[in-house]
Coordinates of C-alpha atoms in Angstrom, one line a residue:
F36 CA 12.0 -31.3 3.6
R37 CA 14.9 -31.0 0.9
R38 CA 14.7 -32.5 -2.5
D39 CA 17.7 -34.8 -2.2
L40 CA 16.1 -37.0 0.5
D41 CA 15.1 -39.6 -1.6
D42 CA 19.1 -41.1 -1.9
M43 CA 19.3 -40.5 1.9
I44 CA 15.7 -42.4 2.8
N45 CA 17.0 -45.6 0.5
E46 CA 20.6 -45.4 2.3
I47 CA 18.6 -45.5 5.9
D48 CA 16.3 -48.3 4.8
K49 CA 19.5 -50.4 4.2
W50 CA 20.9 -49.7 7.5
V51 CA 18.0 -49.8 10.2
S52 CA 16.3 -52.5 12.0
P53 CA 13.3 -54.0 10.4
G54 CA 10.3 -52.6 11.6
S55 CA 11.9 -49.4 12.0
K56 CA 9.6 -45.9 11.3
L57 CA 11.0 -42.8 9.7
T58 CA 9.0 -40.0 10.2
S59 CA 9.8 -36.7 7.9
F60 CA 8.1 -33.5 9.2
A61 CA 8.0 -30.4 7.2
V62 CA 5.8 -27.7 6.0
A63 CA 5.0 -28.6 2.6
D64 CA 2.6 -30.9 1.9
P65 CA 2.8 -34.7 2.2
G66 CA 1.6 -35.9 -0.8
E67 CA 3.6 -33.3 -3.0
R68 CA 6.6 -34.4 -1.0
M69 CA 6.1 -37.9 -1.5
Q70 CA 5.8 -37.3 -5.3
I71 CA 9.1 -35.4 -5.6
L72 CA 11.0 -38.0 -3.7
L73 CA 9.3 -40.8 -5.8
D74 CA 10.4 -38.6 -9.2
G75 CA 13.9 -38.0 -7.5
G76 CA 14.1 -42.1 -7.1
L77 CA 13.0 -42.9 -4.0
N78 CA 12.2 -47.1 -3.9
P79 CA 8.8 -47.3 -2.1
E80 CA 9.1 -50.9 -1.6
F81 CA 11.4 -50.2 1.8
E82 CA 12.6 -53.5 3.3
N83 CA 13.5 -52.4 7.0
L84 CA 11.5 -49.1 7.5
A85 CA 7.7 -47.4 7.1
L86 CA 7.9 -43.7 6.0
F87 CA 5.7 -40.9 7.5
N88 CA 5.0 -37.6 6.1
L89 CA 3.9 -35.3 8.6
Q90 CA 2.9 -31.8 7.9
G91 CA 3.7 -28.8 10.1
N92 CA 6.4 -26.2 10.8
P93 CA 9.3 -27.4 12.8
V94 CA 9.9 -23.8 13.8
V95 CA 6.8 -23.8 15.8
L96 CA 6.9 -25.4 19.3
R97 CA 3.0 -25.9 19.4
H98 CA 3.5 -28.0 16.2
L99 CA 6.2 -30.0 17.6
E100 CA 4.3 -30.9 20.6
E101 CA 1.1 -31.4 18.9
K102 CA 2.0 -33.2 15.8
I103 CA 4.9 -35.2 16.9
D104 CA 5.5 -37.5 20.0
I105 CA 9.3 -36.4 20.2
P106 CA 10.1 -38.3 23.4
S107 CA 9.3 -41.7 21.7
F108 CA 11.7 -41.1 19.0
T109 CA 15.3 -43.2 19.5
S110 CA 16.8 -40.6 17.2
I111 CA 16.4 -37.4 15.5
I112 CA 18.0 -35.9 12.4
V113 CA 17.5 -32.2 11.7
L114 CA 18.4 -31.4 8.0
T115 CA 18.8 -27.7 6.8
E116 CA 16.1 -26.8 4.1
S117 CA 17.0 -25.2 1.0
V118 CA 13.8 -23.0 0.5
D119 CA 11.3 -21.1 3.0
A120 CA 7.5 -22.0 3.0
D121 CA 7.1 -19.7 0.0
N122 CA 9.7 -21.8 -2.1
N123 CA 12.4 -18.8 -2.0
P124 CA 15.8 -19.8 -1.6
L125 CA 17.4 -19.5 1.7
T126 CA 20.8 -18.5 2.5
P127 CA 23.0 -21.0 4.5
L128 CA 22.9 -18.7 7.6
N129 CA 19.3 -18.6 7.2
C130 CA 18.9 -22.3 6.7
D131 CA 21.2 -22.4 9.9
S132 CA 18.8 -20.2 12.0
R133 CA 15.9 -22.2 11.4
T134 CA 17.8 -25.6 12.0
L135 CA 18.9 -24.1 15.3
V136 CA 15.5 -23.0 16.4
T137 CA 14.3 -26.4 15.6
V138 CA 17.1 -28.2 17.8
L139 CA 16.5 -26.0 20.5
L140 CA 12.9 -26.7 20.8
I141 CA 13.6 -30.2 20.4
R142 CA 16.1 -30.1 23.0
N143 CA 13.3 -28.2 25.6
I144 CA 10.6 -30.8 24.9
M145 CA 13.2 -33.9 25.5
E146 CA 14.4 -32.3 28.5
N147 CA 10.9 -31.7 30.0
T148 CA 9.9 -35.1 29.4
P149 CA 11.1 -37.9 31.8
G150 CA 12.7 -40.7 30.4
S151 CA 13.3 -39.0 27.1
N152 CA 16.5 -39.8 25.9
G153 CA 16.8 -39.9 22.3
A154 CA 19.9 -38.8 20.1
L155 CA 19.6 -35.5 18.3
V156 CA 22.1 -34.6 15.5
C157 CA 21.5 -31.6 13.3
E158 CA 23.3 -30.4 9.8
I159 CA 24.4 -27.0 9.6
L160 CA 25.8 -25.1 6.6
D161 CA 27.8 -22.1 7.6
P162 CA 30.8 -22.8 9.7
R163 CA 30.2 -19.5 11.5
T164 CA 27.2 -21.4 13.1
E165 CA 29.6 -23.7 14.7
K166 CA 30.6 -20.6 17.3
L167 CA 26.9 -20.3 18.2
L168 CA 26.4 -24.2 18.7
E169 CA 29.6 -24.0 21.2
L170 CA 27.8 -21.3 23.3
A171 CA 24.3 -23.1 23.4
K172 CA 26.2 -26.4 24.5
L173 CA 25.3 -28.2 21.5
D174 CA 27.9 -30.5 20.2
D175 CA 25.6 -33.2 17.9
F176 CA 26.0 -31.4 14.5
L177 CA 27.5 -32.0 11.2
S178 CA 28.7 -29.4 8.9
S179 CA 27.9 -31.0 5.8
N180 CA 29.5 -28.1 3.6
D181 CA 32.9 -28.5 5.9
L182 CA 32.9 -32.5 5.1
V183 CA 32.4 -31.5 1.3
S184 CA 35.2 -29.4 1.2
M185 CA 37.9 -31.7 3.2
A186 CA 36.8 -34.3 0.9
L187 CA 37.4 -32.1 -2.3
A188 CA 40.9 -30.8 -0.5
Q189 CA 42.0 -34.4 0.0
V190 CA 41.5 -35.4 -3.2
A191 CA 43.1 -32.4 -4.9
K192 CA 46.1 -33.2 -2.9
E193 CA 46.0 -37.0 -3.0
S194 CA 44.0 -37.8 -6.3
D195 CA 44.9 -41.7 -5.3
I196 CA 42.5 -41.3 -2.5
H197 CA 39.5 -40.5 -4.7
G198 CA 38.4 -44.4 -4.9
L199 CA 38.5 -44.7 -1.1
L200 CA 36.3 -41.3 -0.6
E201 CA 33.8 -42.2 -3.4
T202 CA 33.2 -45.7 -1.6
I203 CA 32.7 -44.0 1.5
F204 CA 30.3 -41.6 0.6
S205 CA 28.3 -43.6 -1.7

């Protein structure tokens, strides 16, 4: 769970098919998470999706198996958390470690379930994590800090591209 998910959920609602389901799975209390999202600007009047907030620890295999029907998902996005269960800030490498554990557990569940073929993408923060991903033969990731850095470098080099990048990232 991250506090900036409200914008992401609002955007996802614009792009998915009517009747889609979005499941948020995190340690934090679902009611508290929903209130944070609403306070951040989440529009609860979705046009295309239904939002489900489930509680559990995504780095615990038992929680993933018992609380979520992972094989039924067509797409899974694993986002990095910025704080731990006690609300202490995490370093980018710690965030990535938790993300990798979750991705590997989900991959294992998918591989052990016949007919499970959903897309799985994860977000990483630390570029050094990319080497671990390559060793684990995981190639479906997005390095969000690298993406932002590249966009900023491009704008610094060619200021006239700012409008295009603003449109792409909005």
